[in-house]
Amino acid sequence: MIYEEKTMKSERIYEGKILSVRIDTVELPDKKYSKREIVEHPGAVAIVPITDDGQLVLVKQFRKATESVLLEIPAGKLELNENPYDCAKRELKEETGLDAEKVEQMLEYFSSPGFTNEKVRIFIASGVISGEANPEDDEYIDIVKVNIDEALKMIDNGIIKDGKTIIGILTAYSKIKNIEK
Amino acid sequence: MIYEEKTMKSERIYEGKILSVRIDTVELPDKKYSKREIVEHPGAVAIVPITDDGQLVLVKQFRKATESVLLEIPAGKLELNENPYDCAKRELKEETGLDAEKVEQMLEYFSSPGFTNEKVRIFIASGVISGEANPEDDEYIDIVKVNIDEALKMIDNGIIKDGKTIIGILTAYSKIKNIEK
């Protein structure tokens, strides 16, 4: 049974720099009402950069929301009207200093559809060429290179704990394995 | 260089039923200040239920945040002081009617650490036994069974678009392949 929740009322709670919050009152199939708390997000891109010798380039940074240092693939939010492909190349360059010969979208997904519309597009970047990183004023980022088998182990033993990074590495791995077949 | 962002001020914007929002003013390594918009979430569990004949049990439901019907593994939010393992068994039963002989945590991850502390724990449930589903009053859920190879294809061609479902299926697949080796 496919149905949609009809919006009966929508109340804007917060309008922020990065995210906004609204509460929708919705009508359910039984005609009863319920409330949905929704975080609006502009969407993000993430990039799996692979060097010619098969190394993955990861970034390490403190994340206030989780109060911890996380190891992630390079990523960033979409700017207003920005093309996701351009955004991927821009964020890769800003965070790691890398240019890439080839940048291709692998997949897109919703990070947590129970409460947010954030859509993440994951790209794979190959033929990456070193350059100078240029992070934003409030970004402090370390670069870490690992090979793909190490990266898989780091997912398995919980060293890598970021959703987009797990999806990006697992998808890149299956892509690489398919090409090798 | 490992550092932490020291909280200079924390302002609570919204205190909701499921989520809360706060703005932290943080001090960066260069002593400048920046703001972080943070969505506080109680955390969630998700379950990959596998039947004895190798079928995956998925749920299909409308998600207001994304305005679309999504195919997902069963999941739910942690209740106050609830043990994640108990929560996994409870949500599996509520959403699908299934009891499981064996429930084991596979991994945990942050769904989107750039703005939320939501941690998702993913379990694998085997030896599942049919029973009666008992969803919450405002949940309308369909059950869909697919085999794991179909599920992988559905990730590849974008039919499955939910982050936890992608991570759960890819992790379960690599676990099953390892056992078969």
PDB file of N, CA, C and O in Angstrom, chain A residues 1 3 5 7 13-14 16-19 23-24 28-30 34 36-37 62-66 70 109-110 112-115 117-118 138 140 142 161-163 167, chain B residues 1 3 5 7 13-14 16-19 23-24 28-30 34 36-37 62-65 70 109-110 112-115 117-118 138 140 142 161-163 166-167:
ATOM      1  N   MET A   1       0.831  -1.201   0.000  1.00  0.00           N
ATOM      2  CA  MET A   1       0.000   0.000   0.000  1.00  0.00           C
ATOM      3  C   MET A   1       0.868   1.255   0.000  1.00  0.00           C
ATOM      4  O   MET A   1       1.552   1.550   0.961  1.00  0.00           O
ATOM      5  N   TYR A   3       1.213   5.221   0.008  1.00  0.00           N
ATOM      6  CA  TYR A   3       0.413   6.379   0.391  1.00  0.00           C
ATOM      7  C   TYR A   3       1.382   7.542   0.575  1.00  0.00           C
ATOM      8  O   TYR A   3       2.601   7.363   0.621  1.00  0.00           O
ATOM      9  N   GLU A   5       1.928  11.202   2.996  1.00  0.00           N
ATOM     10  CA  GLU A   5       1.443  11.962   4.146  1.00  0.00           C
ATOM     11  C   GLU A   5       1.166  13.384   3.678  1.00  0.00           C
ATOM     12  O   GLU A   5       2.083  14.104   3.298  1.00  0.00           O
ATOM     13  N   THR A   7       0.490  17.216   3.967  1.00  0.00           N
ATOM     14  CA  THR A   7       0.871  18.247   4.932  1.00  0.00           C
ATOM     15  C   THR A   7      -0.334  19.127   5.263  1.00  0.00           C
ATOM     16  O   THR A   7      -0.887  19.791   4.383  1.00  0.00           O
ATOM     17  N   ILE A  13      10.702  26.421  12.498  1.00  0.00           N
ATOM     18  CA  ILE A  13      11.203  26.585  13.856  1.00  0.00           C
ATOM     19  C   ILE A  13      12.512  27.354  13.876  1.00  0.00           C
ATOM     20  O   ILE A  13      12.773  28.160  14.757  1.00  0.00           O
ATOM     21  N   TYR A  14      13.360  27.060  12.892  1.00  0.00           N
ATOM     22  CA  TYR A  14      14.707  27.618  12.912  1.00  0.00           C
ATOM     23  C   TYR A  14      15.241  27.714  11.489  1.00  0.00           C
ATOM     24  O   TYR A  14      15.058  26.795  10.690  1.00  0.00           O
ATOM     25  N   GLY A  16      18.795  28.403   9.847  1.00  0.00           N
ATOM     26  CA  GLY A  16      20.204  28.582  10.207  1.00  0.00           C
ATOM     27  C   GLY A  16      21.089  28.812   9.013  1.00  0.00           C
ATOM     28  O   GLY A  16      20.616  29.030   7.892  1.00  0.00           O
ATOM     29  N   LYS A  17      22.381  28.790   9.255  1.00  0.00           N
ATOM     30  CA  LYS A  17      23.361  29.021   8.198  1.00  0.00           C
ATOM     31  C   LYS A  17      23.466  27.765   7.331  1.00  0.00           C
ATOM     32  O   LYS A  17      23.526  27.831   6.117  1.00  0.00           O
ATOM     33  N   ILE A  18      23.466  26.595   7.992  1.00  0.00           N
ATOM     34  CA  ILE A  18      23.649  25.330   7.281  1.00  0.00           C
ATOM     35  C   ILE A  18      22.344  24.555   7.199  1.00  0.00           C
ATOM     36  O   ILE A  18      22.040  23.927   6.212  1.00  0.00           O
ATOM     37  N   LEU A  19      21.565  24.597   8.267  1.00  0.00           N
ATOM     38  CA  LEU A  19      20.340  23.800   8.289  1.00  0.00           C
ATOM     39  C   LEU A  19      19.159  24.595   8.828  1.00  0.00           C
ATOM     40  O   LEU A  19      19.322  25.617   9.490  1.00  0.00           O
ATOM     41  N   ILE A  23       8.399  21.831  11.544  1.00  0.00           N
ATOM     42  CA  ILE A  23       7.522  20.764  12.034  1.00  0.00           C
ATOM     43  C   ILE A  23       6.310  20.700  11.123  1.00  0.00           C
ATOM     44  O   ILE A  23       5.568  21.677  10.990  1.00  0.00           O
ATOM     45  N   ASP A  24       6.128  19.560  10.487  1.00  0.00           N
ATOM     46  CA  ASP A  24       4.963  19.355   9.632  1.00  0.00           C
ATOM     47  C   ASP A  24       3.904  18.565  10.398  1.00  0.00           C
ATOM     48  O   ASP A  24       4.216  17.562  11.043  1.00  0.00           O
ATOM     49  N   LEU A  28      -2.476  11.055   8.232  1.00  0.00           N
ATOM     50  CA  LEU A  28      -2.145   9.648   7.979  1.00  0.00           C
ATOM     51  C   LEU A  28      -3.298   8.980   7.218  1.00  0.00           C
ATOM     52  O   LEU A  28      -4.388   9.547   7.104  1.00  0.00           O
ATOM     53  N   PRO A  29      -3.051   7.775   6.687  1.00  0.00           N
ATOM     54  CA  PRO A  29      -4.109   7.082   5.936  1.00  0.00           C
ATOM     55  C   PRO A  29      -5.413   6.901   6.732  1.00  0.00           C
ATOM     56  O   PRO A  29      -6.491   6.879   6.157  1.00  0.00           O
ATOM     57  N   ASP A  30      -5.332   6.798   8.057  1.00  0.00           N
ATOM     58  CA  ASP A  30      -6.551   6.631   8.866  1.00  0.00           C
ATOM     59  C   ASP A  30      -7.185   7.986   9.226  1.00  0.00           C
ATOM     60  O   ASP A  30      -8.071   8.052  10.076  1.00  0.00           O
ATOM     61  N   SER A  34      -0.420  13.466  12.710  1.00  0.00           N
ATOM     62  CA  SER A  34       0.814  13.231  13.452  1.00  0.00           C
ATOM     63  C   SER A  34       1.789  14.358  13.134  1.00  0.00           C
ATOM     64  O   SER A  34       1.559  15.133  12.194  1.00  0.00           O
ATOM     65  N   ARG A  36       5.803  15.627  12.263  1.00  0.00           N
ATOM     66  CA  ARG A  36       7.122  15.220  11.765  1.00  0.00           C
ATOM     67  C   ARG A  36       8.104  16.358  11.966  1.00  0.00           C
ATOM     68  O   ARG A  36       7.882  17.459  11.443  1.00  0.00           O
ATOM     69  N   GLU A  37       9.176  16.091  12.695  1.00  0.00           N
ATOM     70  CA  GLU A  37      10.246  17.086  12.876  1.00  0.00           C
ATOM     71  C   GLU A  37      11.278  16.884  11.765  1.00  0.00           C
ATOM     72  O   GLU A  37      11.855  15.804  11.652  1.00  0.00           O
ATOM     73  N   PHE A  62      38.273  17.161  13.532  1.00  0.00           N
ATOM     74  CA  PHE A  62      37.413  17.159  14.709  1.00  0.00           C
ATOM     75  C   PHE A  62      36.000  17.505  14.275  1.00  0.00           C
ATOM     76  O   PHE A  62      35.783  18.459  13.518  1.00  0.00           O
ATOM     77  N   ARG A  63      35.017  16.736  14.766  1.00  0.00           N
ATOM     78  CA  ARG A  63      33.615  17.005  14.474  1.00  0.00           C
ATOM     79  C   ARG A  63      32.902  17.370  15.764  1.00  0.00           C
ATOM     80  O   ARG A  63      32.772  16.540  16.669  1.00  0.00           O
ATOM     81  N   LYS A  64      32.468  18.596  15.850  1.00  0.00           N
ATOM     82  CA  LYS A  64      31.833  19.077  17.082  1.00  0.00           C
ATOM     83  C   LYS A  64      30.589  18.250  17.437  1.00  0.00           C
ATOM     84  O   LYS A  64      30.336  17.957  18.600  1.00  0.00           O
ATOM     85  N   ALA A  65      29.786  17.899  16.429  1.00  0.00           N
ATOM     86  CA  ALA A  65      28.524  17.187  16.698  1.00  0.00           C
ATOM     87  C   ALA A  65      28.776  15.872  17.440  1.00  0.00           C
ATOM     88  O   ALA A  65      27.987  15.474  18.295  1.00  0.00           O
ATOM     89  N   THR A  66      29.868  15.189  17.105  1.00  0.00           N
ATOM     90  CA  THR A  66      30.151  13.897  17.740  1.00  0.00           C
ATOM     91  C   THR A  66      31.221  14.023  18.831  1.00  0.00           C
ATOM     92  O   THR A  66      31.541  13.036  19.488  1.00  0.00           O
ATOM     93  N   LEU A  70      37.304  12.353  13.496  1.00  0.00           N
ATOM     94  CA  LEU A  70      36.854  11.292  12.595  1.00  0.00           C
ATOM     95  C   LEU A  70      37.698  11.248  11.323  1.00  0.00           C
ATOM     96  O   LEU A  70      38.210  12.261  10.860  1.00  0.00           O
ATOM     97  N   TYR A 109      22.489   8.885  -1.916  1.00  0.00           N
ATOM     98  CA  TYR A 109      21.647   8.268  -0.886  1.00  0.00           C
ATOM     99  C   TYR A 109      21.219   9.325   0.121  1.00  0.00           C
ATOM    100  O   TYR A 109      21.809  10.413   0.193  1.00  0.00           O
ATOM    101  N   PHE A 110      20.181   8.990   0.897  1.00  0.00           N
ATOM    102  CA  PHE A 110      19.739   9.855   1.984  1.00  0.00           C
ATOM    103  C   PHE A 110      20.449   9.414   3.273  1.00  0.00           C
ATOM    104  O   PHE A 110      20.420   8.239   3.634  1.00  0.00           O
ATOM    105  N   SER A 112      19.840  10.101   6.502  1.00  0.00           N
ATOM    106  CA  SER A 112      18.992   9.670   7.617  1.00  0.00           C
ATOM    107  C   SER A 112      17.552  10.130   7.389  1.00  0.00           C
ATOM    108  O   SER A 112      17.093  11.105   7.980  1.00  0.00           O
ATOM    109  N   PRO A 113      16.847   9.412   6.486  1.00  0.00           N
ATOM    110  CA  PRO A 113      15.547   9.900   5.998  1.00  0.00           C
ATOM    111  C   PRO A 113      14.443   9.961   7.049  1.00  0.00           C
ATOM    112  O   PRO A 113      13.383  10.526   6.780  1.00  0.00           O
ATOM    113  N   GLY A 114      14.684   9.429   8.241  1.00  0.00           N
ATOM    114  CA  GLY A 114      13.706   9.559   9.314  1.00  0.00           C
ATOM    115  C   GLY A 114      13.527  10.995   9.780  1.00  0.00           C
ATOM    116  O   GLY A 114      12.466  11.365  10.282  1.00  0.00           O
ATOM    117  N   PHE A 115      14.542  11.831   9.600  1.00  0.00           N
ATOM    118  CA  PHE A 115      14.397  13.215  10.080  1.00  0.00           C
ATOM    119  C   PHE A 115      15.029  14.290   9.184  1.00  0.00           C
ATOM    120  O   PHE A 115      14.820  15.476   9.430  1.00  0.00           O
ATOM    121  N   ASN A 117      16.239  15.653   5.036  1.00  0.00           N
ATOM    122  CA  ASN A 117      16.239  15.475   3.580  1.00  0.00           C
ATOM    123  C   ASN A 117      17.659  15.471   3.005  1.00  0.00           C
ATOM    124  O   ASN A 117      17.829  15.483   1.792  1.00  0.00           O
ATOM    125  N   GLU A 118      18.680  15.466   3.848  1.00  0.00           N
ATOM    126  CA  GLU A 118      20.051  15.506   3.326  1.00  0.00           C
ATOM    127  C   GLU A 118      20.307  14.366   2.336  1.00  0.00           C
ATOM    128  O   GLU A 118      20.171  13.199   2.686  1.00  0.00           O
ATOM    129  N   ASP A 138      37.424  27.906   8.896  1.00  0.00           N
ATOM    130  CA  ASP A 138      37.143  27.205  10.150  1.00  0.00           C
ATOM    131  C   ASP A 138      37.330  25.686  10.030  1.00  0.00           C
ATOM    132  O   ASP A 138      36.821  24.921  10.814  1.00  0.00           O
ATOM    133  N   TYR A 140      40.069  22.562  10.003  1.00  0.00           N
ATOM    134  CA  TYR A 140      41.435  22.128  10.298  1.00  0.00           C
ATOM    135  C   TYR A 140      41.509  20.647   9.976  1.00  0.00           C
ATOM    136  O   TYR A 140      40.880  19.830  10.648  1.00  0.00           O
ATOM    137  N   ASP A 142      43.672  17.106   8.555  1.00  0.00           N
ATOM    138  CA  ASP A 142      44.879  16.325   8.274  1.00  0.00           C
ATOM    139  C   ASP A 142      44.608  15.348   7.138  1.00  0.00           C
ATOM    140  O   ASP A 142      43.486  14.844   7.020  1.00  0.00           O
ATOM    141  N   LYS A 161      34.184   5.432  11.229  1.00  0.00           N
ATOM    142  CA  LYS A 161      32.842   5.404  11.825  1.00  0.00           C
ATOM    143  C   LYS A 161      31.893   6.368  11.123  1.00  0.00           C
ATOM    144  O   LYS A 161      30.848   6.712  11.677  1.00  0.00           O
ATOM    145  N   ASP A 162      32.263   6.868   9.974  1.00  0.00           N
ATOM    146  CA  ASP A 162      31.433   7.857   9.294  1.00  0.00           C
ATOM    147  C   ASP A 162      30.656   7.193   8.158  1.00  0.00           C
ATOM    148  O   ASP A 162      31.243   6.518   7.304  1.00  0.00           O
ATOM    149  N   GLY A 163      29.357   7.422   8.130  1.00  0.00           N
ATOM    150  CA  GLY A 163      28.479   6.762   7.168  1.00  0.00           C
ATOM    151  C   GLY A 163      28.899   6.918   5.711  1.00  0.00           C
ATOM    152  O   GLY A 163      29.055   5.928   4.998  1.00  0.00           O
ATOM    153  N   ILE A 167      30.133   3.937   3.082  1.00  0.00           N
ATOM    154  CA  ILE A 167      29.457   3.678   1.803  1.00  0.00           C
ATOM    155  C   ILE A 167      30.416   3.920   0.633  1.00  0.00           C
ATOM    156  O   ILE A 167      30.492   3.125  -0.305  1.00  0.00           O
TER     157      ILE A 167
ATOM    158  N   MET B   1      47.848  16.787  13.180  1.00  0.00           N
ATOM    159  CA  MET B   1      47.566  17.648  14.324  1.00  0.00           C
ATOM    160  C   MET B   1      46.150  17.380  14.861  1.00  0.00           C
ATOM    161  O   MET B   1      45.166  17.650  14.192  1.00  0.00           O
ATOM    162  N   TYR B   3      43.225  18.209  17.443  1.00  0.00           N
ATOM    163  CA  TYR B   3      42.809  19.313  18.319  1.00  0.00           C
ATOM    164  C   TYR B   3      41.338  19.091  18.647  1.00  0.00           C
ATOM    165  O   TYR B   3      40.662  18.260  18.046  1.00  0.00           O
ATOM    166  N   GLU B   5      37.624  21.353  19.449  1.00  0.00           N
ATOM    167  CA  GLU B   5      37.007  22.669  19.442  1.00  0.00           C
ATOM    168  C   GLU B   5      36.390  22.906  20.810  1.00  0.00           C
ATOM    169  O   GLU B   5      35.464  22.205  21.213  1.00  0.00           O
ATOM    170  N   THR B   7      34.132  24.563  23.523  1.00  0.00           N
ATOM    171  CA  THR B   7      32.832  25.235  23.487  1.00  0.00           C
ATOM    172  C   THR B   7      32.881  26.499  24.340  1.00  0.00           C
ATOM    173  O   THR B   7      33.116  26.446  25.540  1.00  0.00           O
ATOM    174  N   ILE B  13      18.243  25.956  20.767  1.00  0.00           N
ATOM    175  CA  ILE B  13      17.308  26.595  19.840  1.00  0.00           C
ATOM    176  C   ILE B  13      15.952  25.925  19.879  1.00  0.00           C
ATOM    177  O   ILE B  13      14.912  26.554  19.787  1.00  0.00           O
ATOM    178  N   TYR B  14      15.974  24.595  19.989  1.00  0.00           N
ATOM    179  CA  TYR B  14      14.727  23.837  19.861  1.00  0.00           C
ATOM    180  C   TYR B  14      14.855  22.521  20.611  1.00  0.00           C
ATOM    181  O   TYR B  14      15.885  21.849  20.550  1.00  0.00           O
ATOM    182  N   GLY B  16      12.723  19.176  20.791  1.00  0.00           N
ATOM    183  CA  GLY B  16      11.573  18.503  20.188  1.00  0.00           C
ATOM    184  C   GLY B  16      11.288  17.143  20.778  1.00  0.00           C
ATOM    185  O   GLY B  16      11.873  16.750  21.790  1.00  0.00           O
ATOM    186  N   LYS B  17      10.399  16.426  20.128  1.00  0.00           N
ATOM    187  CA  LYS B  17      10.016  15.090  20.574  1.00  0.00           C
ATOM    188  C   LYS B  17      11.122  14.101  20.208  1.00  0.00           C
ATOM    189  O   LYS B  17      11.498  13.243  20.981  1.00  0.00           O
ATOM    190  N   ILE B  18      11.657  14.253  18.991  1.00  0.00           N
ATOM    191  CA  ILE B  18      12.663  13.310  18.497  1.00  0.00           C
ATOM    192  C   ILE B  18      14.041  13.933  18.480  1.00  0.00           C
ATOM    193  O   ILE B  18      15.026  13.288  18.793  1.00  0.00           O
ATOM    194  N   LEU B  19      14.114  15.210  18.145  1.00  0.00           N
ATOM    195  CA  LEU B  19      15.421  15.842  18.030  1.00  0.00           C
ATOM    196  C   LEU B  19      15.445  17.219  18.676  1.00  0.00           C
ATOM    197  O   LEU B  19      14.406  17.844  18.894  1.00  0.00           O
ATOM    198  N   ILE B  23      23.181  25.652  19.055  1.00  0.00           N
ATOM    199  CA  ILE B  23      24.281  26.303  18.342  1.00  0.00           C
ATOM    200  C   ILE B  23      25.431  26.484  19.311  1.00  0.00           C
ATOM    201  O   ILE B  23      25.277  27.131  20.352  1.00  0.00           O
ATOM    202  N   ASP B  24      26.554  25.862  19.000  1.00  0.00           N
ATOM    203  CA  ASP B  24      27.746  26.019  19.823  1.00  0.00           C
ATOM    204  C   ASP B  24      28.668  27.053  19.191  1.00  0.00           C
ATOM    205  O   ASP B  24      28.914  27.018  17.981  1.00  0.00           O
ATOM    206  N   LEU B  28      38.616  27.902  17.713  1.00  0.00           N
ATOM    207  CA  LEU B  28      39.457  27.132  16.789  1.00  0.00           C
ATOM    208  C   LEU B  28      40.922  27.218  17.229  1.00  0.00           C
ATOM    209  O   LEU B  28      41.273  28.033  18.085  1.00  0.00           O
ATOM    210  N   PRO B  29      41.777  26.375  16.637  1.00  0.00           N
ATOM    211  CA  PRO B  29      43.200  26.403  17.014  1.00  0.00           C
ATOM    212  C   PRO B  29      43.853  27.778  16.887  1.00  0.00           C
ATOM    213  O   PRO B  29      44.767  28.103  17.629  1.00  0.00           O
ATOM    214  N   ASP B  30      43.380  28.605  15.942  1.00  0.00           N
ATOM    215  CA  ASP B  30      43.975  29.940  15.790  1.00  0.00           C
ATOM    216  C   ASP B  30      43.328  30.973  16.727  1.00  0.00           C
ATOM    217  O   ASP B  30      43.529  32.176  16.563  1.00  0.00           O
ATOM    218  N   SER B  34      34.025  30.212  15.848  1.00  0.00           N
ATOM    219  CA  SER B  34      33.124  29.844  14.755  1.00  0.00           C
ATOM    220  C   SER B  34      31.852  29.248  15.378  1.00  0.00           C
ATOM    221  O   SER B  34      31.822  28.946  16.568  1.00  0.00           O
ATOM    222  N   ARG B  36      28.743  26.276  15.294  1.00  0.00           N
ATOM    223  CA  ARG B  36      28.372  24.947  14.828  1.00  0.00           C
ATOM    224  C   ARG B  36      26.896  24.712  15.135  1.00  0.00           C
ATOM    225  O   ARG B  36      26.482  24.783  16.299  1.00  0.00           O
ATOM    226  N   GLU B  37      26.126  24.419  14.100  1.00  0.00           N
ATOM    227  CA  GLU B  37      24.704  24.081  14.275  1.00  0.00           C
ATOM    228  C   GLU B  37      24.597  22.566  14.441  1.00  0.00           C
ATOM    229  O   GLU B  37      24.996  21.817  13.546  1.00  0.00           O
ATOM    230  N   PHE B  62       6.543   5.612   3.548  1.00  0.00           N
ATOM    231  CA  PHE B  62       6.660   7.005   3.131  1.00  0.00           C
ATOM    232  C   PHE B  62       7.486   7.752   4.163  1.00  0.00           C
ATOM    233  O   PHE B  62       7.258   7.632   5.366  1.00  0.00           O
ATOM    234  N   ARG B  63       8.454   8.546   3.690  1.00  0.00           N
ATOM    235  CA  ARG B  63       9.265   9.361   4.583  1.00  0.00           C
ATOM    236  C   ARG B  63       8.990  10.834   4.297  1.00  0.00           C
ATOM    237  O   ARG B  63       9.309  11.334   3.218  1.00  0.00           O
ATOM    238  N   LYS B  64       8.408  11.503   5.239  1.00  0.00           N
ATOM    239  CA  LYS B  64       8.042  12.909   5.038  1.00  0.00           C
ATOM    240  C   LYS B  64       9.262  13.780   4.718  1.00  0.00           C
ATOM    241  O   LYS B  64       9.180  14.674   3.881  1.00  0.00           O
ATOM    242  N   ALA B  65      10.380  13.524   5.401  1.00  0.00           N
ATOM    243  CA  ALA B  65      11.563  14.379   5.203  1.00  0.00           C
ATOM    244  C   ALA B  65      12.015  14.378   3.743  1.00  0.00           C
ATOM    245  O   ALA B  65      12.463  15.402   3.228  1.00  0.00           O
ATOM    246  N   LEU B  70      10.415   4.981   0.622  1.00  0.00           N
ATOM    247  CA  LEU B  70      11.756   4.389   0.619  1.00  0.00           C
ATOM    248  C   LEU B  70      11.709   2.932   1.060  1.00  0.00           C
ATOM    249  O   LEU B  70      10.876   2.533   1.881  1.00  0.00           O
ATOM    250  N   TYR B 109      27.919   3.467  13.314  1.00  0.00           N
ATOM    251  CA  TYR B 109      28.492   4.585  12.561  1.00  0.00           C
ATOM    252  C   TYR B 109      27.676   5.848  12.825  1.00  0.00           C
ATOM    253  O   TYR B 109      26.543   5.782  13.312  1.00  0.00           O
ATOM    254  N   PHE B 110      28.270   6.986  12.482  1.00  0.00           N
ATOM    255  CA  PHE B 110      27.570   8.269  12.563  1.00  0.00           C
ATOM    256  C   PHE B 110      26.937   8.565  11.202  1.00  0.00           C
ATOM    257  O   PHE B 110      27.620   8.520  10.175  1.00  0.00           O
ATOM    258  N   SER B 112      25.668  11.379   9.876  1.00  0.00           N
ATOM    259  CA  SER B 112      26.086  12.599   9.202  1.00  0.00           C
ATOM    260  C   SER B 112      26.789  13.535  10.189  1.00  0.00           C
ATOM    261  O   SER B 112      26.205  14.507  10.665  1.00  0.00           O
ATOM    262  N   PRO B 113      28.046  13.209  10.521  1.00  0.00           N
ATOM    263  CA  PRO B 113      28.722  13.872  11.634  1.00  0.00           C
ATOM    264  C   PRO B 113      29.002  15.359  11.440  1.00  0.00           C
ATOM    265  O   PRO B 113      29.390  16.031  12.379  1.00  0.00           O
ATOM    266  N   GLY B 114      28.776  15.890  10.239  1.00  0.00           N
ATOM    267  CA  GLY B 114      28.917  17.326  10.023  1.00  0.00           C
ATOM    268  C   GLY B 114      27.880  18.136  10.781  1.00  0.00           C
ATOM    269  O   GLY B 114      28.114  19.294  11.112  1.00  0.00           O
ATOM    270  N   PHE B 115      26.715  17.545  11.081  1.00  0.00           N
ATOM    271  CA  PHE B 115      25.705  18.331  11.799  1.00  0.00           C
ATOM    272  C   PHE B 115      24.904  17.567  12.861  1.00  0.00           C
ATOM    273  O   PHE B 115      24.132  18.179  13.587  1.00  0.00           O
ATOM    274  N   ASN B 117      24.734  14.245  15.957  1.00  0.00           N
ATOM    275  CA  ASN B 117      25.403  13.197  16.743  1.00  0.00           C
ATOM    276  C   ASN B 117      24.704  11.848  16.573  1.00  0.00           C
ATOM    277  O   ASN B 117      25.039  10.898  17.274  1.00  0.00           O
ATOM    278  N   GLU B 118      23.759  11.739  15.661  1.00  0.00           N
ATOM    279  CA  GLU B 118      23.050  10.459  15.510  1.00  0.00           C
ATOM    280  C   GLU B 118      24.024   9.311  15.239  1.00  0.00           C
ATOM    281  O   GLU B 118      24.768   9.324  14.272  1.00  0.00           O
ATOM    282  N   ASP B 138       1.507   5.788  14.161  1.00  0.00           N
ATOM    283  CA  ASP B 138       1.708   6.652  12.996  1.00  0.00           C
ATOM    284  C   ASP B 138       2.653   6.041  11.960  1.00  0.00           C
ATOM    285  O   ASP B 138       3.197   6.733  11.118  1.00  0.00           O
ATOM    286  N   TYR B 140       3.031   3.376   8.799  1.00  0.00           N
ATOM    287  CA  TYR B 140       2.345   2.539   7.813  1.00  0.00           C
ATOM    288  C   TYR B 140       3.407   1.876   6.961  1.00  0.00           C
ATOM    289  O   TYR B 140       4.107   2.541   6.206  1.00  0.00           O
ATOM    290  N   ASP B 142       4.943  -1.502   4.622  1.00  0.00           N
ATOM    291  CA  ASP B 142       4.810  -2.714   3.807  1.00  0.00           C
ATOM    292  C   ASP B 142       6.072  -3.562   3.953  1.00  0.00           C
ATOM    293  O   ASP B 142       7.169  -3.011   4.074  1.00  0.00           O
ATOM    294  N   LYS B 161      17.937   3.731  -1.591  1.00  0.00           N
ATOM    295  CA  LYS B 161      18.584   5.048  -1.478  1.00  0.00           C
ATOM    296  C   LYS B 161      18.801   5.457  -0.035  1.00  0.00           C
ATOM    297  O   LYS B 161      19.017   6.631   0.253  1.00  0.00           O
ATOM    298  N   ASP B 162      18.638   4.526   0.897  1.00  0.00           N
ATOM    299  CA  ASP B 162      18.752   4.874   2.312  1.00  0.00           C
ATOM    300  C   ASP B 162      20.111   4.451   2.844  1.00  0.00           C
ATOM    301  O   ASP B 162      20.514   3.287   2.689  1.00  0.00           O
ATOM    302  N   GLY B 163      20.806   5.363   3.500  1.00  0.00           N
ATOM    303  CA  GLY B 163      22.158   5.128   3.972  1.00  0.00           C
ATOM    304  C   GLY B 163      22.325   3.885   4.840  1.00  0.00           C
ATOM    305  O   GLY B 163      23.162   3.032   4.557  1.00  0.00           O
ATOM    306  N   ILE B 166      21.947   0.680   2.812  1.00  0.00           N
ATOM    307  CA  ILE B 166      23.110   0.408   1.968  1.00  0.00           C
ATOM    308  C   ILE B 166      24.244  -0.176   2.821  1.00  0.00           C
ATOM    309  O   ILE B 166      24.824  -1.213   2.482  1.00  0.00           O
ATOM    310  N   ILE B 167      24.527   0.458   3.958  1.00  0.00           N
ATOM    311  CA  ILE B 167      25.606  -0.031   4.826  1.00  0.00           C
ATOM    312  C   ILE B 167      25.262  -1.422   5.367  1.00  0.00           C
ATOM    313  O   ILE B 167      26.104  -2.328   5.385  1.00  0.00           O
TER     314      ILE B 167
END
